[in-house]
XYZ file of C-alpha atoms in Angstrom:
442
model
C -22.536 12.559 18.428
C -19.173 14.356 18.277
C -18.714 16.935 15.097
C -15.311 18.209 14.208
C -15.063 21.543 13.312
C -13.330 20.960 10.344
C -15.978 18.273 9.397
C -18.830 19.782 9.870
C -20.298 19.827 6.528
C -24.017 20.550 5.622
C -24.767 18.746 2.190
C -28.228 19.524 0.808
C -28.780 18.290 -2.407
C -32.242 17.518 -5.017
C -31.698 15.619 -7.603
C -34.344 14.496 -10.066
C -34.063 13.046 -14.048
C -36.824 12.963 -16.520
C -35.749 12.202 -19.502
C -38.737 12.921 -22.257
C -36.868 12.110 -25.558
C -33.489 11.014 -27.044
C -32.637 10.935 -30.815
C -30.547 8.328 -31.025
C -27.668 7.912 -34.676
C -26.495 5.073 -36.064
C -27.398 1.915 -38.013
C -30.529 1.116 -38.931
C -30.081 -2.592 -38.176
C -33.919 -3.101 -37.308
C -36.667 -0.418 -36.864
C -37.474 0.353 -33.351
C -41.537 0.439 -32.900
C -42.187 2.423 -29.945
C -44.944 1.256 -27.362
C -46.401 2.374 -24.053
C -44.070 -0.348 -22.770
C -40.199 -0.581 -22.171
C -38.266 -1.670 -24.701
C -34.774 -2.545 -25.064
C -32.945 -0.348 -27.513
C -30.312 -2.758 -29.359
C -26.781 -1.755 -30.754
C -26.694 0.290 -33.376
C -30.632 0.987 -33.566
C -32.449 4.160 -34.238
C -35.405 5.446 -32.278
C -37.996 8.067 -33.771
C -37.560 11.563 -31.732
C -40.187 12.166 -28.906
C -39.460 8.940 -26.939
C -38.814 8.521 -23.209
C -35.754 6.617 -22.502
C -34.255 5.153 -19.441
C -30.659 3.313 -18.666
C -32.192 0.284 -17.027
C -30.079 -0.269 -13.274
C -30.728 -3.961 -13.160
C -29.762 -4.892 -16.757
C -27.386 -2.290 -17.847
C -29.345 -1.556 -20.862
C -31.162 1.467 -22.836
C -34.957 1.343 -22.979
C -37.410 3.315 -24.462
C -41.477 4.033 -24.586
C -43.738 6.068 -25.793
C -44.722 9.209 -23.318
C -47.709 8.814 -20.839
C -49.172 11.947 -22.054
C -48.598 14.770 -24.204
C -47.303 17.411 -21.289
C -43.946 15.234 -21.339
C -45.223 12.580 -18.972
C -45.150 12.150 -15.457
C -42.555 9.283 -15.174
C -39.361 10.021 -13.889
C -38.082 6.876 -12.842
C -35.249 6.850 -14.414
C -32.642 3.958 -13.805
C -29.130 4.764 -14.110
C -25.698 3.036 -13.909
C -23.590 4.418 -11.135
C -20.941 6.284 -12.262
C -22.467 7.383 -15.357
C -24.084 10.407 -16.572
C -27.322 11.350 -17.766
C -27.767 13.473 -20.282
C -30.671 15.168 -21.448
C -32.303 15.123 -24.582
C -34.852 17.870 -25.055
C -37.435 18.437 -28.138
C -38.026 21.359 -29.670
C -41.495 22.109 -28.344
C -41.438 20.048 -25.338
C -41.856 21.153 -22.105
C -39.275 20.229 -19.048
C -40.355 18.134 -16.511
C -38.638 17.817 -12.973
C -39.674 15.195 -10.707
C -43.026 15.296 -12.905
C -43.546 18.962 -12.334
C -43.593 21.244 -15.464
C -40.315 23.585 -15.207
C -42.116 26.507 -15.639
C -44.608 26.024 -12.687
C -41.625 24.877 -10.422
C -40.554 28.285 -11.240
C -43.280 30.066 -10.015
C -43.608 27.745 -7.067
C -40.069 28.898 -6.212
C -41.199 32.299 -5.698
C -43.890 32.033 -3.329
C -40.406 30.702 -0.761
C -39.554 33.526 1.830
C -35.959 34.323 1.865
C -34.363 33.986 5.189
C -34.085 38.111 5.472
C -34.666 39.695 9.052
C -35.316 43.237 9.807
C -32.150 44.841 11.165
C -33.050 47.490 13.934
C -31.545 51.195 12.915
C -28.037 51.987 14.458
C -28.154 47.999 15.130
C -24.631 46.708 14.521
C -24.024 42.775 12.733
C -23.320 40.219 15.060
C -21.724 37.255 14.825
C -22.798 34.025 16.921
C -19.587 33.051 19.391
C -17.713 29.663 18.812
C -19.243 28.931 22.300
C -23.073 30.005 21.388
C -22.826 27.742 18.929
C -21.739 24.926 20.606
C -24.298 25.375 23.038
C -27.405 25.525 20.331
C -25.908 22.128 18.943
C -25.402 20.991 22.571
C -29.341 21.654 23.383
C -29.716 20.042 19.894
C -27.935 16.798 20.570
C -24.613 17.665 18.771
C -21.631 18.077 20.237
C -19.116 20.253 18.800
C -15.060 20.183 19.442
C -12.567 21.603 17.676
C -10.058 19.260 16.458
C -7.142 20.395 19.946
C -10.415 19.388 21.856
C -10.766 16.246 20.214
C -7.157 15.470 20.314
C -7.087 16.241 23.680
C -9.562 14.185 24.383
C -7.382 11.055 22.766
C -4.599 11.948 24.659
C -6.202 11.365 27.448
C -7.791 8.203 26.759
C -5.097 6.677 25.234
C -2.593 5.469 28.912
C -5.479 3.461 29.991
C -6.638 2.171 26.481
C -2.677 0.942 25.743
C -2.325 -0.352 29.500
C -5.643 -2.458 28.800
C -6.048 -3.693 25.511
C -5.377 -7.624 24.913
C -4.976 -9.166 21.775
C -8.974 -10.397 21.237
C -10.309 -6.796 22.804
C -8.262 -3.796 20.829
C -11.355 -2.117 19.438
C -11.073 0.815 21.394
C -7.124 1.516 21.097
C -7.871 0.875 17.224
C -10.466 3.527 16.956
C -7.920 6.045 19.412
C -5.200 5.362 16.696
C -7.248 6.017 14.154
C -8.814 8.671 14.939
C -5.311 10.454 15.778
C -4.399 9.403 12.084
C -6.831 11.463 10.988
C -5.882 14.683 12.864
C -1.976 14.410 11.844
C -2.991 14.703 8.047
C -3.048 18.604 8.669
C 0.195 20.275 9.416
C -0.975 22.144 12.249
C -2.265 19.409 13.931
C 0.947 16.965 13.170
C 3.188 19.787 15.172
C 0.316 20.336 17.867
C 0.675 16.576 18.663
C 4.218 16.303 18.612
C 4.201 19.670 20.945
C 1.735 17.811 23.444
C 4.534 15.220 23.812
C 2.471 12.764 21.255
C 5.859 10.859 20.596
C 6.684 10.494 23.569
C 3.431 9.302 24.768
C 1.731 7.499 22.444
C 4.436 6.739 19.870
C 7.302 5.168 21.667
C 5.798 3.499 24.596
C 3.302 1.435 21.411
C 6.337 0.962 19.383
C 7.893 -0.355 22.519
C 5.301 -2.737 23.456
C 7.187 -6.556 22.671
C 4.213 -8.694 22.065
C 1.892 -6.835 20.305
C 3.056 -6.397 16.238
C -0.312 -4.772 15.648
C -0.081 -1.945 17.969
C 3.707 -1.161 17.027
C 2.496 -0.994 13.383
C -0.749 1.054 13.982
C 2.050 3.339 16.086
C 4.487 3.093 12.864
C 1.810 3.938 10.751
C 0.890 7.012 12.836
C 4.447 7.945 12.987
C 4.764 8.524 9.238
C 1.703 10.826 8.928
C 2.949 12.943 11.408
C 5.913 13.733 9.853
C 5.027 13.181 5.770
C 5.155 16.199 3.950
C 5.742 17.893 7.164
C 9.446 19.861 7.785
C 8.805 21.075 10.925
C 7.687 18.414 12.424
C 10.239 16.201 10.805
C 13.110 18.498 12.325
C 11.010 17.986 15.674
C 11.141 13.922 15.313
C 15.276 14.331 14.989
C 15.645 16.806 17.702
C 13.658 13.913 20.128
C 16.263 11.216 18.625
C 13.085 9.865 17.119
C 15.474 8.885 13.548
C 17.525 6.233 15.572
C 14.500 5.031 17.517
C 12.969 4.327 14.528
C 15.613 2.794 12.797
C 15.816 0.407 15.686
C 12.054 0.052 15.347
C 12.514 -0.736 11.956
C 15.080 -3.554 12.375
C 13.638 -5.732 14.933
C 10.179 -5.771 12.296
C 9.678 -9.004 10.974
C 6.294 -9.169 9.122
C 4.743 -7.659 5.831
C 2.653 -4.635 7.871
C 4.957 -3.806 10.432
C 7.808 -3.769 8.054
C 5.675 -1.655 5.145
C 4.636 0.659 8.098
C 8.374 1.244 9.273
C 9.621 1.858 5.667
C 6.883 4.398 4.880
C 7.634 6.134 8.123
C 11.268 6.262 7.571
C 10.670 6.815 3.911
C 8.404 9.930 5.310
C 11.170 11.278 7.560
C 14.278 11.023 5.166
C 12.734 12.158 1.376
C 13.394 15.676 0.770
C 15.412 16.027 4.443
C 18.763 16.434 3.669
C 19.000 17.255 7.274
C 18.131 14.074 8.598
C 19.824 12.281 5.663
C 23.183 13.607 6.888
C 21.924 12.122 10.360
C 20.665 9.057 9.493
C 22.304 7.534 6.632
C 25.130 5.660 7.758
C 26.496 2.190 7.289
C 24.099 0.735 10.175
C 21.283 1.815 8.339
C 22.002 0.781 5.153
C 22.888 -2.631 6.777
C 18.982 -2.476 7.865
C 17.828 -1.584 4.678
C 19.628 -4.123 2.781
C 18.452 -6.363 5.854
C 14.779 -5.923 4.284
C 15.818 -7.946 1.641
C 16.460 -11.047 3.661
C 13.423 -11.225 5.221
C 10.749 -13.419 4.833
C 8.210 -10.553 4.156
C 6.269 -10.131 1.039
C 7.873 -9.184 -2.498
C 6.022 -5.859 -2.553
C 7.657 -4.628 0.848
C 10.830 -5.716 -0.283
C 10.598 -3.672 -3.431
C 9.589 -0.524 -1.182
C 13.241 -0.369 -0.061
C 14.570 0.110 -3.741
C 12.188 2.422 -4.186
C 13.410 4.395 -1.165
C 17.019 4.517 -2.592
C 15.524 5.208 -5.978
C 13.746 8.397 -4.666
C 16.934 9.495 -2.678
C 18.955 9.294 -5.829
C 16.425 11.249 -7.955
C 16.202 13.772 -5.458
C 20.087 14.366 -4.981
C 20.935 14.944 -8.329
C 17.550 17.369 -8.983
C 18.875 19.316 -6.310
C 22.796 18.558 -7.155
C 21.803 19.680 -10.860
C 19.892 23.027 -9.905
C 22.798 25.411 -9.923
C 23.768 28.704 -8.791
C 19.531 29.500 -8.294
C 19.477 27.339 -5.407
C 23.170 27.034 -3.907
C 21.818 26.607 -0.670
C 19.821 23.394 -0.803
C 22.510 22.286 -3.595
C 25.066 22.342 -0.393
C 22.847 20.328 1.682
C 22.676 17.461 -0.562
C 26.010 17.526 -1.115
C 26.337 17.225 2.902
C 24.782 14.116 3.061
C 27.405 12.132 1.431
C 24.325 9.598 -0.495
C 26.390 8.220 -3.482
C 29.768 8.174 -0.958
C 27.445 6.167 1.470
C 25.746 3.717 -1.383
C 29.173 2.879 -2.973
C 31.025 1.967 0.495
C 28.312 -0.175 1.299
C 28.111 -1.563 -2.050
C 24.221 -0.812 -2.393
C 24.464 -1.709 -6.423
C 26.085 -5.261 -5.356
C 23.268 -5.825 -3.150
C 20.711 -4.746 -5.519
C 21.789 -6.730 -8.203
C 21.572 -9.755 -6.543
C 18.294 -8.995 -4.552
C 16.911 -8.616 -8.497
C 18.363 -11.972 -9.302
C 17.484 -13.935 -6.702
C 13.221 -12.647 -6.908
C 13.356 -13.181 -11.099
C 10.975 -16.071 -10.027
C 8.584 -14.518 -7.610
C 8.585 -11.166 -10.002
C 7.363 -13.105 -13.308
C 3.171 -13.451 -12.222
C 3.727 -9.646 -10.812
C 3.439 -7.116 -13.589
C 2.777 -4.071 -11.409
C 5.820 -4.953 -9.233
C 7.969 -5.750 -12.423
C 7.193 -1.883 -13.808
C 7.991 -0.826 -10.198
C 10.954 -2.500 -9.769
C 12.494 -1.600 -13.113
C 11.685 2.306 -12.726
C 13.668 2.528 -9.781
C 16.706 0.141 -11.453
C 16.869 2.927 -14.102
C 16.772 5.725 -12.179
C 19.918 3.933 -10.198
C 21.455 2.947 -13.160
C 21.416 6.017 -14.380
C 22.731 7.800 -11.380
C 25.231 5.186 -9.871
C 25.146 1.908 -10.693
C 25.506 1.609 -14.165
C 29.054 0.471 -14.497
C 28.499 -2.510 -11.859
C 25.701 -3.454 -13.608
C 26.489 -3.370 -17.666
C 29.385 -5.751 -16.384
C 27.069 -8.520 -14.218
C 25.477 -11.050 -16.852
C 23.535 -12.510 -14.268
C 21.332 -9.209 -14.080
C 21.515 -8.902 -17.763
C 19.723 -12.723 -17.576
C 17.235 -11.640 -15.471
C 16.160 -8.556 -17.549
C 16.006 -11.016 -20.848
C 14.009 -13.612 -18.576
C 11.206 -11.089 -17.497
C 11.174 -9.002 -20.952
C 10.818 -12.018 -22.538
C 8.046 -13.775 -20.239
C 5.849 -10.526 -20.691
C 6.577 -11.304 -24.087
C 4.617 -14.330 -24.192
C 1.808 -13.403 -22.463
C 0.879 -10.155 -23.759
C -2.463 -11.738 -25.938
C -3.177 -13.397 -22.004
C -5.479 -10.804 -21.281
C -6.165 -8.143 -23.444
C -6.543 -5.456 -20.906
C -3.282 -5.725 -19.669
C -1.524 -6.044 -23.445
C -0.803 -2.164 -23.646
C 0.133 -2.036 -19.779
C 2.527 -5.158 -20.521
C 3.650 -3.854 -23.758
C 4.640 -0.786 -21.952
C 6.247 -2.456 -18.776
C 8.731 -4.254 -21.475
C 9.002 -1.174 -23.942
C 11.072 0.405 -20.328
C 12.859 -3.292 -19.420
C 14.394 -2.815 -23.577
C 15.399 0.983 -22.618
C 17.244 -0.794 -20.160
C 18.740 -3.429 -21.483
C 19.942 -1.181 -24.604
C 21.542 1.558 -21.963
C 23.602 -1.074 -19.863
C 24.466 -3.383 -22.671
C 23.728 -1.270 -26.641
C 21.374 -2.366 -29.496
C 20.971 -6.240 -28.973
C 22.595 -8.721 -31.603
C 20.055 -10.338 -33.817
C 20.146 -13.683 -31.800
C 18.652 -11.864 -28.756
């Protein structure tokens, strides 16, 4: 058994209910008459004070008895629906009862427990226990302890012959390598440790690489976008190593729902908040893959990641384009970068408005992806495409068509009414920026 270092948690907890009365409010529907047996408690009736009561796990329901005897009983069964809490009603008079042991003698018992204090010779100075004495007492114990640039060494050096000998029908071991390696790139430090070790170069590029296999290039994709999420350094690291245009490429030649979700999020991961590699990567090639997205026969919900992307880009260009003298600086960078220039030549609101258009149909059944979807049309109608758009009925049409729809089934289900009253409450903020107040016949 291998322990991280960063893992290795010790959890210790004791956990015991007895419940040993409840005064219940409310109603008085029907009288409750308490008996040495469970009984259910109904909705809305009272129980005298002095009861034990339970949440029964199989039924979902209260219950109540009378107490086994008069210390507070000795029951502490208590049943309880996960993910709720108990709470604890206590009688003036009664006595506490854990895991049928009075409070007050668990007390005492508590005392008689030696504290773990050792007698410190005089002139004796602390000591610590060594990284490597430790490993060796969990070592004689069974446990093996690495640090997490022992474990990813360890990876590293499994992974050549794992890559070179997995087959479609026997990946398990390759799938456990990458995911492992996800694991360690969620910390910073470890991210730039395995692009320093030459982790794109090795494990990235030859798995993105590999022609056949879809599920290794979008394990590899996948890994690619943790590395660098949230992550400058290593994000300036990825451009230096021309990772940007292999990935790009990488992105392009996807074709299905995971690979092509896995390429957006690491691009997505590399470009938000990098005006750097904005200015690098942005051009008309890769807005022609982007746009490309669209075409595909991939799912609706990828497809809808790419206006997202643009979305994000947008809001993030004018927050920093709006900031001011305070932060001239980064202000300059996104100006760099060129975004709305780059959008407008290659006609990104065009393309937009007809990708909207042409999914009205699929995007009807899909509330979640209709509130997506129309976020990220305000945010670029607000911040560049709001003059193409006002003037296109057909995307006027297709706002009417899914306000409308939600509409009519808002009484469908009435957990979704305020979530669908809300999803067309932002399609009529929409509507009444591109086009005004509508006319009564609307």
């Amino acid at each position: 058994m291998i322990v991280s270092v960063c893992r290795l948690v010790v959890l210790l907890s004791l956990v015991a209910f007895t419940i040993t009365t409840q005064a219940a409010t409310g109603s008085n529907e029907s009288k409750f008459v308490p008996t040495h047996e469970w009984q259910e408690i109904k909705d809305g009736q009272s129980i005298p004070e002095g009861l034990h009561v339970r949440i029964n796990l199989t039924s979902g329901k209260k219950e109540a008895k009378l107490l086994d005897n008069a210390d507070g009983g000795t029951d502490s069964s208590l049943s309880m629906v996960p993910g709720e809490e108990v709470k604890h009603h206590q009688v003036p008079g009664t006595s506490e009862t854990v895991a049928g042991m009075r409070l007050e003698a668990l007390k005492e018992a508590l005392k008689d427990i030696p504290a773990n204090e050792y007698e410190q010779e005089p002139g004796e100075e602390t000591r610590f226990k060594s990284y490597e004495q430790i490993k060796q007492e969990l070592k004689d114990a069974n446990v093996e302890l690495k640090s997490d640039s022992e474990i990813m060494t360890d990876l590293f050096g499994r992974f050549d012959e794992a890559l070179r000998k997995t087959v479609a029908t026997e990946r398990q071991e390759l799938d456990a390598l990458f995911e492992d390696l996800e694991y360690l790139a969620h910390q910073i430090d470890n991210a730039l440790q395995f692009i320093d070790r030459g982790g794109v170069e090795k494990i990235i590029w030859p798995s993105i690489n590999r022609t056949e296999d879809g599920v290794t290039r979008t394990k590899a994709l996948k890994l690619l976008g943790t590395v660098v999420q949230n992550n400058p350094k290593a994000k300036v690291a990825l451009i230096e190593r021309n990772g940007g245009a292999n990935l790009l490429t990488a992105l392009g030649r996807a074709t299905t729902t995971d690979e092509l979700s896995a390429g957006l999020y690491a691009f997505g991961s590399l470009v938000r908040k990098f005006p750097f590699a904005q200015k690098q990567l942005l051009t008309p090639h890769a807005y022609s893959v982007l746009y490309g997205v669209w075409e595909k026969k991939v799912e609706l919900k990828v497809k809808v990641k790419v206006l997202q992307l643009v979305a994000d880009l947008l809001e993030d260009y004018q927050s920093a384009i709006n900031a001011g003298q305070s932060d001239r600086t980064t202000e300059d960078q996104y100006r760099s970068t060129k975004l709305t220039e780059g959008l407008e030549r290659t006609e990104f609101c065009h393309h937009a408005g007809e990708f909207f258009h042409r999914q009205k149909a699929a995007l009807i059944p899909e509330d979640n992806l209709i509130d997506e979807v129309v976020k990220a049309l305000k945010v670029c109608s607000q911040q560049l495409c709001h003059e193409s758009w006002s003037q296109c009925p057909l995307f006027r049409h297709t706002l009417l068509v899914l306000r409308n729809n939600l509409d009519h089934r808002l009484d469908e289900d009435a957990e979704l009414t305020a979530y669908r009253q809300e999803i067309k409450r932002s399609i009529d903020e929409l509507l009444v920026d591109l086009y005004g107040q509508p006319k009564d016949e609307l």
